[in-house]
Coordinates of C-alpha atoms and ligand atoms in Angstrom, one line a residue:
Chain B
M1 CA -0.2 0.1 -0.3
E2 CA 1.0 3.2 -1.2
L3 CA 1.0 6.6 1.5
P4 CA 0.6 10.4 0.0
V5 CA 2.6 12.9 0.5
L6 CA 0.5 15.3 2.7
N7 CA 2.5 17.9 2.3
N8 CA 1.9 19.5 -1.9
T9 CA -1.5 18.2 -1.0
A10 CA -3.5 20.3 -0.4
S11 CA -6.7 17.8 -1.1
E12 CA -6.2 15.7 1.6
A13 CA -8.4 15.8 5.2
P14 CA -5.9 16.6 7.3
K15 CA -6.3 13.8 10.7
G16 CA -6.2 14.1 14.3
G17 CA -6.2 17.4 16.3
C18 CA -6.1 19.8 12.6
S19 CA -8.7 21.8 11.3
A20 CA -9.4 21.2 7.9
G21 CA -7.4 23.8 5.5
S22 CA -4.6 25.6 8.1
C23 CA -3.0 22.3 9.1
G24 CA 0.5 19.9 8.3
S25 CA 2.2 21.3 5.5
T26 CA 3.0 24.6 4.8
D27 CA 1.1 23.9 0.8
D28 CA -1.9 23.1 2.7
Q29 CA -1.9 26.1 4.4
M30 CA -1.4 28.5 1.7
S31 CA -4.6 26.6 0.2
H32 CA -7.1 29.1 1.0
L33 CA -4.6 32.8 0.4
P34 CA -5.6 34.2 -3.0
D35 CA -3.0 33.9 -5.4
S36 CA -1.2 36.2 -5.4
I37 CA 0.4 36.2 -1.5
R38 CA 0.7 32.3 -3.3
D39 CA 3.0 33.6 -5.4
K40 CA 4.7 35.6 -3.0
V41 CA 5.3 33.1 -0.6
K42 CA 5.7 30.0 -3.4
N43 CA 10.1 30.9 -3.3
H44 CA 10.2 31.8 0.5
P45 CA 12.4 30.2 2.3
C46 CA 10.8 31.7 5.4
Y47 CA 6.9 30.2 4.2
S48 CA 7.4 27.4 2.0
E49 CA 8.5 24.4 3.7
E50 CA 9.4 22.7 -0.1
A51 CA 11.2 25.7 -0.8
H52 CA 13.7 26.7 1.6
H53 CA 15.4 23.4 1.4
Y54 CA 16.8 24.9 -2.1
F55 CA 16.4 28.8 -1.5
A56 CA 18.9 30.6 1.1
R57 CA 18.0 34.1 3.4
M58 CA 20.1 36.2 5.2
H59 CA 20.5 38.4 8.5
V60 CA 23.2 42.0 8.5
A61 CA 23.0 42.9 11.8
V62 CA 23.1 46.5 11.8
A63 CA 20.0 47.6 14.3
P64 CA 22.1 46.8 17.7
A65 CA 19.5 49.6 19.5
C66 CA 16.6 48.2 21.9
N67 CA 13.9 50.2 22.8
I68 CA 12.3 46.9 25.1
Q69 CA 13.4 44.6 27.3
C70 CA 12.0 41.5 27.3
H71 CA 12.8 38.6 30.0
Y72 CA 14.9 35.0 27.9
C73 CA 17.0 38.6 26.4
N74 CA 20.4 39.9 28.0
R75 CA 21.7 42.7 25.3
K76 CA 25.0 41.5 26.2
Y77 CA 23.9 39.8 23.3
D78 CA 22.1 39.3 20.3
C79 CA 18.4 39.6 20.3
S80 CA 16.8 36.6 21.3
N81 CA 14.1 36.6 19.3
E82 CA 15.7 36.4 16.0
S83 CA 18.8 33.8 16.9
R84 CA 20.1 31.9 19.8
P85 CA 21.1 33.3 22.8
G86 CA 24.7 33.9 23.9
V87 CA 26.0 35.0 19.5
V88 CA 26.8 38.4 19.2
S89 CA 27.5 39.9 15.9
E90 CA 29.4 42.5 14.5
V91 CA 27.9 45.4 13.8
L92 CA 27.4 46.4 10.4
N93 CA 27.1 50.4 9.1
P94 CA 24.8 50.4 5.8
Q95 CA 27.7 50.4 4.1
Q96 CA 29.3 47.4 5.1
A97 CA 25.7 45.6 5.7
V98 CA 24.9 46.3 1.4
K99 CA 28.0 45.1 0.0
K100 CA 28.3 42.7 2.6
V101 CA 24.1 41.7 0.7
M102 CA 25.2 41.9 -2.2
A103 CA 28.4 39.3 -1.9
V104 CA 26.7 36.4 -0.8
A105 CA 23.9 37.0 -3.3
A106 CA 26.6 37.0 -6.1
T107 CA 28.2 34.2 -4.3
I108 CA 25.7 31.8 -2.8
P109 CA 22.8 32.7 -5.6
Q110 CA 19.2 31.2 -4.0
M111 CA 20.3 33.8 -1.1
T112 CA 17.0 35.2 -2.2
V113 CA 15.6 36.9 1.0
L114 CA 17.8 39.5 3.2
G115 CA 16.3 40.2 6.6
I116 CA 17.3 42.6 9.6
A117 CA 16.2 41.8 12.5
G118 CA 18.9 43.3 15.1
P119 CA 21.1 42.4 17.0
G120 CA 18.1 45.6 18.8
D121 CA 15.4 46.0 16.9
A122 CA 15.0 47.2 13.3
L123 CA 13.0 49.7 14.0
A124 CA 14.3 50.9 17.5
N125 CA 17.5 51.7 14.9
P126 CA 15.4 53.3 11.5
E127 CA 17.9 55.4 9.8
R128 CA 20.2 52.7 9.8
T129 CA 17.7 50.3 8.5
F130 CA 16.1 52.0 6.2
E131 CA 19.5 53.6 4.6
T132 CA 20.2 49.7 4.5
F133 CA 16.3 49.2 1.9
R134 CA 17.1 52.0 0.3
A135 CA 20.4 50.8 -1.4
L136 CA 19.6 47.0 -1.9
S137 CA 16.5 48.0 -3.5
E138 CA 17.7 50.5 -5.6
Q139 CA 21.7 48.0 -6.3
A140 CA 20.1 44.6 -6.0
P141 CA 15.8 44.6 -6.7
D142 CA 16.2 41.0 -7.4
I143 CA 16.6 40.1 -3.5
K144 CA 13.6 40.9 -1.6
L145 CA 13.5 42.2 2.4
C146 CA 12.3 41.6 5.3
V147 CA 12.2 43.3 8.5
S148 CA 11.6 41.6 12.4
T149 CA 10.1 44.0 15.3
N150 CA 9.2 44.2 18.6
G151 CA 6.3 45.7 17.3
L152 CA 6.7 49.2 19.3
A153 CA 7.7 50.7 17.2
L154 CA 5.7 49.5 14.2
P155 CA 3.3 52.0 13.6
E156 CA 5.4 55.3 13.3
N157 CA 7.7 53.5 10.6
V158 CA 4.8 52.0 8.8
E159 CA 4.2 54.0 5.3
E160 CA 8.9 54.7 5.5
M161 CA 9.0 50.5 5.1
C162 CA 6.5 50.0 2.2
K163 CA 8.9 52.4 0.0
Y164 CA 11.2 49.8 -0.7
N165 CA 10.7 46.0 -1.6
I166 CA 9.8 45.5 2.3
D167 CA 8.6 42.2 1.2
H168 CA 7.0 41.1 4.2
V169 CA 7.7 42.0 8.4
T170 CA 7.6 39.9 11.5
I171 CA 6.1 40.6 14.4
T172 CA 6.9 39.0 17.6
I173 CA 3.9 38.7 20.1
N174 CA 4.3 36.7 22.9
C175 CA 0.6 38.1 24.6
V176 CA -1.9 40.5 23.8
D177 CA -3.1 40.4 27.1
P178 CA -1.1 43.5 29.5
D179 CA -0.4 41.4 32.6
V180 CA 0.7 37.8 30.5
G181 CA 3.1 40.5 29.3
A182 CA 4.5 42.3 32.7
K183 CA 5.4 39.1 33.2
I184 CA 7.7 39.1 29.5
Y185 CA 8.8 42.3 29.9
P186 CA 10.6 44.7 32.3
W187 CA 10.4 48.2 30.7
I188 CA 9.9 49.2 27.8
F189 CA 11.0 52.9 26.6
W190 CA 7.9 54.8 25.1
K191 CA 8.4 58.6 25.1
N192 CA 10.9 59.5 26.4
K193 CA 10.7 57.9 28.6
R194 CA 11.3 54.9 30.5
L195 CA 7.6 52.8 31.7
K196 CA 7.8 49.1 33.3
G197 CA 5.0 46.9 34.6
R198 CA 1.1 46.0 33.2
E199 CA 1.3 49.9 32.0
A200 CA 4.6 49.3 29.5
A201 CA 2.9 45.6 28.1
A202 CA -0.1 47.6 27.9
I203 CA 0.8 50.1 24.8
L204 CA 3.6 47.3 22.9
I205 CA 0.2 45.0 22.7
E206 CA -1.6 48.2 21.1
Q207 CA 1.4 49.0 19.1
Q208 CA 2.0 45.5 17.5
Q209 CA -1.4 45.1 17.2
K210 CA -1.8 48.6 15.1
G211 CA 1.2 47.6 12.9
L212 CA -0.3 44.0 12.6
E213 CA -3.5 46.6 11.4
M214 CA -1.9 48.7 9.2
L215 CA 0.7 46.3 6.9
V216 CA -2.0 43.8 6.8
A217 CA -4.4 47.1 5.4
K218 CA -1.0 48.1 3.1
G219 CA -1.0 44.3 1.2
V220 CA 2.7 43.3 2.9
L221 CA 2.5 39.8 4.4
V222 CA 3.1 40.2 8.1
K223 CA 4.3 36.9 9.9
V224 CA 3.5 36.8 14.0
N225 CA 7.0 35.0 16.1
S226 CA 5.9 33.9 19.8
V227 CA 8.1 32.7 21.9
M228 CA 6.2 29.5 24.4
I229 CA 6.9 30.5 28.3
P230 CA 6.1 27.8 30.0
G231 CA 3.4 28.7 33.2
V232 CA 4.0 31.9 31.5
N233 CA 1.8 32.5 28.2
D234 CA 1.7 29.0 27.2
K235 CA -1.6 28.6 27.1
H236 CA -2.9 32.4 26.1
L237 CA -0.8 31.4 23.0
E238 CA -4.1 29.6 21.3
E239 CA -5.8 32.9 21.8
V240 CA -2.9 34.9 20.5
S241 CA -2.4 32.8 17.6
K242 CA -6.9 33.4 16.9
I243 CA -6.3 37.0 17.2
V244 CA -3.5 37.4 15.1
K245 CA -4.9 35.2 12.3
A246 CA -8.2 37.5 11.8
K247 CA -6.7 40.8 12.3
G248 CA -4.6 38.9 8.4
A249 CA -1.3 38.4 9.5
F250 CA -0.6 35.0 6.9
L251 CA 1.5 32.9 9.6
H252 CA 1.8 32.1 12.9
N253 CA 5.4 30.7 14.3
V254 CA 6.1 29.4 18.1
M255 CA 9.3 28.9 19.0
P256 CA 10.4 27.4 22.5
L257 CA 11.5 29.2 25.1
I258 CA 15.8 28.4 25.2
S259 CA 16.6 29.5 28.7
E260 CA 19.8 28.6 30.7
E261 CA 21.6 30.1 33.4
E262 CA 24.9 30.6 32.3
H263 CA 22.6 33.3 29.1
G264 CA 22.2 35.4 32.4
T265 CA 18.3 35.7 30.7
F266 CA 16.0 37.5 34.1
Y267 CA 14.9 33.4 32.9
G268 CA 17.7 31.5 33.3
L269 CA 18.8 33.0 36.4
T270 CA 15.5 32.9 38.4
G271 CA 14.9 28.7 36.7
Q272 CA 12.0 29.3 34.6
R273 CA 12.6 26.4 32.3
G274 CA 12.0 26.9 28.2
P275 CA 9.3 23.9 26.5
T276 CA 9.8 19.5 25.9
N277 CA 9.9 18.9 22.4
E278 CA 7.2 16.9 22.4
E279 CA 5.1 20.4 24.9
L280 CA 5.8 22.7 21.2
Q281 CA 4.6 20.4 19.3
E282 CA 1.2 20.4 21.4
L283 CA 0.8 24.0 20.9
Q284 CA 1.7 24.1 17.0
D285 CA -0.8 21.7 16.8
A286 CA -3.0 22.7 19.4
C287 CA -3.1 26.4 16.7
A288 CA -2.6 24.9 14.3
G289 CA -6.2 24.7 14.3
D290 CA -6.5 28.4 14.4
M291 CA -3.8 29.3 12.2
N292 CA -1.8 28.5 10.1
M293 CA 1.1 27.5 11.5
M294 CA 4.7 27.3 10.9
R295 CA 8.0 24.4 11.3
H296 CA 9.9 24.5 9.3
C297 CA 11.7 27.8 10.9
R298 CA 15.0 27.1 12.3
Q299 CA 15.4 29.8 15.4
C300 CA 18.7 30.6 12.7
R301 CA 21.4 32.8 14.1
A302 CA 20.4 36.5 13.0
D303 CA 23.7 36.3 11.0
A304 CA 24.0 33.4 9.7
V305 CA 24.6 32.9 5.8
G306 CA 23.6 30.0 3.1
L307 CA 21.4 27.0 2.9
L308 CA 19.4 25.3 6.1
G309 CA 20.9 25.1 8.7
E310 CA 25.0 25.6 6.9
D311 CA 26.4 28.3 7.7
R312 CA 29.1 30.4 5.6
G313 CA 29.3 33.4 7.6
A314 CA 32.8 32.6 7.6
E315 CA 34.1 33.6 3.9
F316 CA 32.2 37.3 4.4
T317 CA 33.7 38.6 7.3
L318 CA 34.5 42.1 6.8
D319 CA 37.9 42.5 5.7
K320 CA 36.5 39.5 3.0
I321 CA 33.5 41.4 1.9
E322 CA 35.6 45.1 1.4
A323 CA 38.7 43.1 -1.1
M324 CA 35.7 41.6 -3.0
D325 CA 34.7 43.4 -6.8
I326 CA 31.3 42.1 -7.6
D327 CA 29.5 42.9 -11.1
Y328 CA 25.8 43.0 -9.4
E329 CA 24.6 43.3 -13.4
A330 CA 26.4 39.7 -14.3
A331 CA 25.6 38.9 -10.7
M332 CA 21.8 38.8 -11.2
K333 CA 22.2 37.1 -14.6
M334 CA 23.5 34.3 -13.1
R335 CA 21.4 34.8 -10.3
A336 CA 18.4 34.5 -12.3
E337 CA 19.6 31.7 -14.3
V338 CA 20.4 29.4 -10.8
H339 CA 16.8 30.0 -9.9
A340 CA 14.6 29.7 -12.7
A341 CA 16.2 25.6 -12.5
I342 CA 15.1 25.0 -9.2
N343 CA 11.3 26.7 -10.1
E344 CA 12.0 23.9 -12.9
E345 CA 13.3 21.3 -10.9
L346 CA 9.9 22.1 -7.7
E347 CA 7.0 22.4 -10.8
S348 CA 8.5 18.9 -11.8
K349 CA 9.0 17.8 -8.2
H350 CA 5.1 19.0 -7.8
A351 CA 3.5 16.9 -11.0
A352 CA 5.4 14.1 -10.0
K353 CA 3.4 14.3 -7.2
E354 CA -0.1 14.9 -8.5
S355 CA 0.2 12.0 -10.8
K356 CA 1.7 9.7 -7.7
L357 CA -1.3 11.0 -5.5
V358 CA -4.2 10.0 -8.4
S359 CA -2.7 6.8 -9.1
I360 CA -3.3 5.7 -5.5
Q361 CA -6.6 7.9 -4.5
G362 CA -9.9 5.6 -3.9
L363 CA -7.4 2.4 -2.7
K364 CA -8.1 1.3 1.7
K365 CA -5.8 2.9 4.9
E366 CA -5.6 0.5 7.0
A367 CA -5.0 3.3 9.9
T368 CA -2.4 2.7 12.1
R369 CA -0.1 5.4 14.7
P370 CA 1.3 7.6 13.9
V371 CA 5.6 7.7 13.8
L372 CA 8.1 10.3 13.7
M373 CA 11.9 10.6 12.5
A374 CA 14.4 12.4 11.9
V375 CA 16.1 13.0 8.5
A376 CA 18.8 14.7 8.5
T377 CA 19.8 16.9 5.3
K378 CA 22.0 19.7 3.5
G379 CA 19.1 20.2 1.2
G380 CA 17.5 19.8 -1.6
G381 CA 15.2 17.5 -0.5
V382 CA 16.3 14.7 0.6
I383 CA 18.7 12.5 3.3
N384 CA 22.4 13.5 2.3
E385 CA 24.0 14.1 5.4
H386 CA 25.9 12.3 7.6
F387 CA 25.1 11.1 10.6
G388 CA 27.8 12.9 12.2
H389 CA 28.1 16.2 10.8
A390 CA 24.5 17.8 11.5
S391 CA 23.3 20.2 12.9
E392 CA 20.1 20.3 12.7
F393 CA 17.4 17.2 12.1
L394 CA 14.0 17.8 10.0
I395 CA 11.0 16.2 12.3
Y396 CA 8.7 14.8 9.7
E397 CA 5.7 12.6 11.5
A398 CA 4.5 9.6 9.2
S399 CA 1.3 8.1 10.0
S400 CA -2.0 6.8 7.6
D401 CA -2.9 9.5 6.3
G402 CA 0.8 10.5 4.9
V403 CA 3.7 12.6 5.4
R404 CA 3.9 15.2 6.7
F405 CA 6.8 17.9 8.0
I406 CA 6.6 19.0 12.5
G407 CA 10.1 21.5 12.3
H408 CA 13.6 21.3 13.2
R409 CA 15.8 20.4 16.4
K410 CA 18.7 21.7 16.4
T411 CA 22.1 19.3 18.4
I412 CA 26.0 20.1 18.1
P413 CA 26.9 17.6 15.4
Y414 CA 28.5 14.4 17.4
C415 CA 31.6 14.2 14.9
E416 CA 32.7 17.7 15.7
G417 CA 31.5 18.1 19.9
G418 CA 34.4 16.4 21.1
D419 CA 34.0 14.4 24.3
T420 CA 31.5 16.6 26.4
C421 CA 29.5 20.3 25.9
G422 CA 29.0 21.5 28.7
D423 CA 28.2 19.4 32.0
G424 CA 29.5 15.9 31.2
E425 CA 27.1 15.6 28.1
S426 CA 28.7 13.8 25.1
A427 CA 27.4 16.2 22.3
L428 CA 26.2 11.9 21.0
D429 CA 23.9 12.6 24.6
V430 CA 22.7 15.9 23.2
T431 CA 21.3 14.1 19.8
I432 CA 19.4 11.6 21.5
R433 CA 17.6 14.2 24.2
E434 CA 17.0 16.7 21.0
L435 CA 15.3 13.6 18.5
S436 CA 12.9 12.3 22.4
G437 CA 9.7 11.3 20.6
C438 CA 11.5 9.5 17.5
E439 CA 11.8 6.3 16.3
V440 CA 14.1 6.3 13.0
V441 CA 16.7 8.7 12.2
L442 CA 17.5 8.2 8.7
C443 CA 21.2 9.6 6.7
S444 CA 23.3 9.1 4.5
K445 CA 25.4 7.8 6.9
V446 CA 26.1 6.5 10.4
G447 CA 28.9 5.7 12.3
Y448 CA 29.1 2.5 14.1
E449 CA 30.1 4.7 17.4
P450 CA 26.9 5.7 17.5
W451 CA 24.7 3.5 16.8
G452 CA 24.2 1.6 20.2
P453 CA 23.2 4.3 21.7
L454 CA 20.2 5.1 19.4
E455 CA 18.4 1.7 19.2
A456 CA 19.1 1.3 23.1
A457 CA 17.1 5.4 22.6
G458 CA 14.5 3.6 21.0
I459 CA 15.9 5.8 17.6
Q460 CA 16.5 3.4 14.7
P461 CA 19.4 4.3 13.0
N462 CA 18.8 3.7 8.6
G463 CA 21.3 4.8 6.4
E464 CA 19.9 2.9 3.4
H465 CA 18.1 5.7 1.8
A466 CA 20.7 7.6 1.6
M467 CA 20.0 10.5 -1.6
E468 CA 16.8 9.6 -1.7
A469 CA 13.6 12.3 -1.5
I470 CA 12.9 13.0 2.2
E471 CA 9.3 12.4 2.5
D472 CA 10.0 8.7 -0.1
A473 CA 11.9 7.5 2.5
V474 CA 10.3 8.1 4.8
L475 CA 7.4 6.5 3.2
A476 CA 9.1 4.6 2.4
V477 CA 10.7 2.9 6.5
Y478 CA 6.5 3.5 7.8
E479 CA 6.1 1.0 5.3
E480 CA 8.5 -1.5 6.1
M481 CA 7.5 -0.6 9.7
R482 CA 3.7 -2.0 9.4
A483 CA 5.3 -4.8 7.4
A484 CA 7.1 -5.5 10.4
G485 CA 4.7 -5.4 13.2
K486 CA 6.2 -2.3 14.5
L487 CA 2.9 -0.2 13.8
E488 CA 1.1 -2.4 16.4
A489 CA 3.4 -2.2 19.0
K490 CA 3.1 1.1 21.3
A491 CA -0.8 1.9 19.2
D492 CA -2.3 1.7 22.8
A493 CA 0.3 4.8 23.7
A494 CA -0.5 6.3 21.1
Q495 CA -4.1 6.5 21.2
K496 CA -3.7 7.7 24.9
A497 CA -2.0 10.3 23.8
A498 CA -3.8 11.9 20.8
Chain C
M1 CA 26.9 68.5 34.8
A2 CA 27.2 65.6 33.2
L3 CA 27.0 62.4 32.8
E4 CA 28.9 59.3 31.7
I5 CA 29.5 56.6 29.8
I6 CA 31.5 53.4 31.3
E7 CA 33.3 49.9 30.2
S8 CA 30.6 47.9 31.0
C9 CA 29.1 49.6 27.8
V10 CA 27.8 47.4 25.0
N11 CA 28.0 49.8 22.1
C12 CA 24.5 49.3 21.5
Y13 CA 24.0 52.8 19.4
A14 CA 21.0 53.2 21.7
C15 CA 22.0 56.4 23.1
E16 CA 23.6 58.2 20.6
P17 CA 20.3 60.0 18.8
L18 CA 18.2 61.1 22.0
C19 CA 20.7 63.4 22.8
P20 CA 19.5 66.2 22.1
S21 CA 22.9 67.7 23.5
K22 CA 24.3 66.0 20.4
A23 CA 27.1 65.1 23.7
I24 CA 27.8 61.2 22.8
Y25 CA 29.2 60.2 20.7
E26 CA 31.0 56.4 19.1
A27 CA 34.8 55.2 20.3
K28 CA 36.7 52.8 21.7
P29 CA 36.6 50.8 22.9
H30 CA 33.1 52.3 24.2
F31 CA 30.9 55.3 23.2
L32 CA 31.8 58.5 25.6
I33 CA 29.8 61.1 26.3
D34 CA 31.7 64.9 26.2
P35 CA 31.1 66.4 29.5
D36 CA 31.0 70.0 27.9
K37 CA 27.7 69.0 26.4
C38 CA 25.8 67.2 28.7
T39 CA 23.7 68.8 30.0
E40 CA 22.1 66.2 31.6
C41 CA 19.3 67.6 29.0
A42 CA 17.7 69.3 32.1
G43 CA 15.7 72.3 29.4
D44 CA 15.0 68.7 27.3
F45 CA 13.7 66.4 28.4
E46 CA 11.7 65.2 32.2
D47 CA 15.1 62.4 32.3
P48 CA 18.6 62.2 31.0
Q49 CA 17.5 60.2 27.7
C50 CA 20.9 58.0 27.3
A51 CA 20.6 57.0 30.9
T52 CA 16.2 56.2 29.8
I53 CA 16.8 53.9 26.9
C54 CA 20.5 52.8 27.5
P55 CA 20.1 49.0 28.4
I56 CA 23.0 47.8 30.9
E57 CA 22.6 48.1 34.5
G58 CA 25.9 49.9 35.4
A59 CA 26.9 51.7 32.4
I60 CA 26.0 55.1 32.6
L61 CA 27.7 56.6 35.8
D62 CA 26.0 60.5 37.6
E63 CA 28.8 63.4 38.1
N64 CA 29.3 61.2 41.5
G65 CA 30.0 58.2 39.8
V66 CA 27.0 56.4 41.7
E67 CA 24.9 54.1 38.8
L68 CA 21.6 55.4 37.2
N69 CA 20.7 52.3 37.0
P70 CA 21.4 50.2 39.5
P71 CA 22.3 46.3 39.5
G72 CA 18.4 45.1 38.5
S73 CA 16.7 48.4 38.8
L74 CA 16.3 46.8 34.5
T75 CA 16.4 43.4 33.9
G76 CA 14.6 42.3 37.2
I77 CA 16.6 39.5 37.7
P78 CA 17.4 39.5 41.5
L79 CA 20.9 41.2 43.3
E80 CA 21.4 37.7 45.0
K81 CA 20.9 35.6 41.3
L82 CA 22.9 38.5 40.0
A83 CA 26.2 37.7 42.0
A84 CA 25.8 34.3 41.9
Ligands
SF4_1 S1 21.9 62.9 29.6 FE1 21.2 63.9 28.1 S2 22.6 65.5 26.9 FE2 24.0 64.5 28.7 S3 24.4 62.7 27.7 FE3 23.4 62.0 28.4 S4 21.2 62.4 26.7 FE4 22.9 63.6 26.0
SF4_2 S1 22.7 53.3 26.0 FE1 24.0 52.1 27.5 S2 25.1 50.3 26.6 FE2 23.8 51.4 24.3 S3 25.6 52.2 23.4 FE3 24.6 53.5 24.9 S4 25.7 54.0 26.5 FE4 26.2 51.7 25.4

């Protein structure tokens, strides 16, 4: 029996905790959107689950100032909304940023989106942000621009922002209730005063919502990010999801709080924990009924450069880009060719999937329990990364309904981890912990050493599907599990959990 | 009458554009206030703007060397946790 690949099929009625039309995969989520928006999103590495295997985005650190404080952020480091904690970016001036973007675009043609997200708040530094956008709109019109903001200064900047090639804006909205907000934001800078507590949170929330409405009215794509903070806003985020969708945000991305003592943040030092992978997935599923969820967001480093979890930033340091001589006219031609080839590949994949779907329609499916599988990939939608080199895994769920993408889990590459990282935990331990809930890990190769511990943790290593398309391989393994009678084993537990 | 930025400044640029007296300038290893220009915002704002947006506790001192944002005052982190 063959199963449909749920990603990219809008026709399959989703099962489980999802309501029709806005769950499962990005393309499903897009099915209700007008063509103009679908077009904008099609090749978007941030928004299209499929495109993020092929296209890349980058950020430039031109906006160091911030106008609020979040309890999960330590201002000695980059903004935690857009970066992993503890990262410090070298701040660029707008001229340096423009040069860097053009150097990367000429070298990595897959780079299609440039974002300004920090290291503070893009709109707390309007001159620096807009000077960068202005120059890029003129000199590199084939690059889409995006901006991420906490929303406080959004309403006053909407008009200016719309003058440039801005195709989307991300607002981090963690709450719509000032009492919840007072537990997340210790202060805001507002009209030349530092305000605290509920009053501060109420103003921030008002500005965020107003900004969201203004952008939607102008036809700008708006994505909403939320940080899930257990015990603070985890229950509340379902309501946030409903409200921002009602106002026209087209995607909602729930990210886990990352909180460690050594980050020196309020949450880190007061013992506020982040959610487990299971809790995060549960909330994402709960919100998915009301909202388009983006599960492939990688909480990338704000200054990372490259495809899917890779970081080629070291090739584009200030002194290296100073020395580069870029012919952007020529680069644009080359980029257009590369983009056309990728689009062609995507189109033919779509066609192949559609015909496959037709061929299996009408087959009766025997309900079996869902299985999570982790996949090591360098991009291109195929299994092409060694287990030991992977710094992140993509998580897919196979079930009788097909395959759906669930999210990313980051880890420390086993081969680079050395003996220990931190509290005597080996890199392999970290990976095994991150892969909790997965029963299979698919990679192009896996060494002898990790094999035993993985199996002992209930995660079957599998290197037999190297270079195969991810979804096909996940389905094939699921079918093998079915044939081996492994899909009944945990059925009771899975049903209880459902 | 002038404020002072000290070495715990993280060079976030937030204060510089807010100064009504153009007293703040980028310098190495951190931003500085020109004491001859700083008016402590008197006549322009109720609160000294640099110290009102600065996110780093202890980075800005008054003329007596007193921290305008003492430890814990901005982050809300309890003092015993900060010391640890
Ligand atoms: S106190 Fe006011 S005048 Fe003095 S440096 Fe700060 S912002 Fe400028
Ligand atoms: S706001 Fe504070 S940390 Fe930022 S540059 Fe000014 S003095 Fe330094």
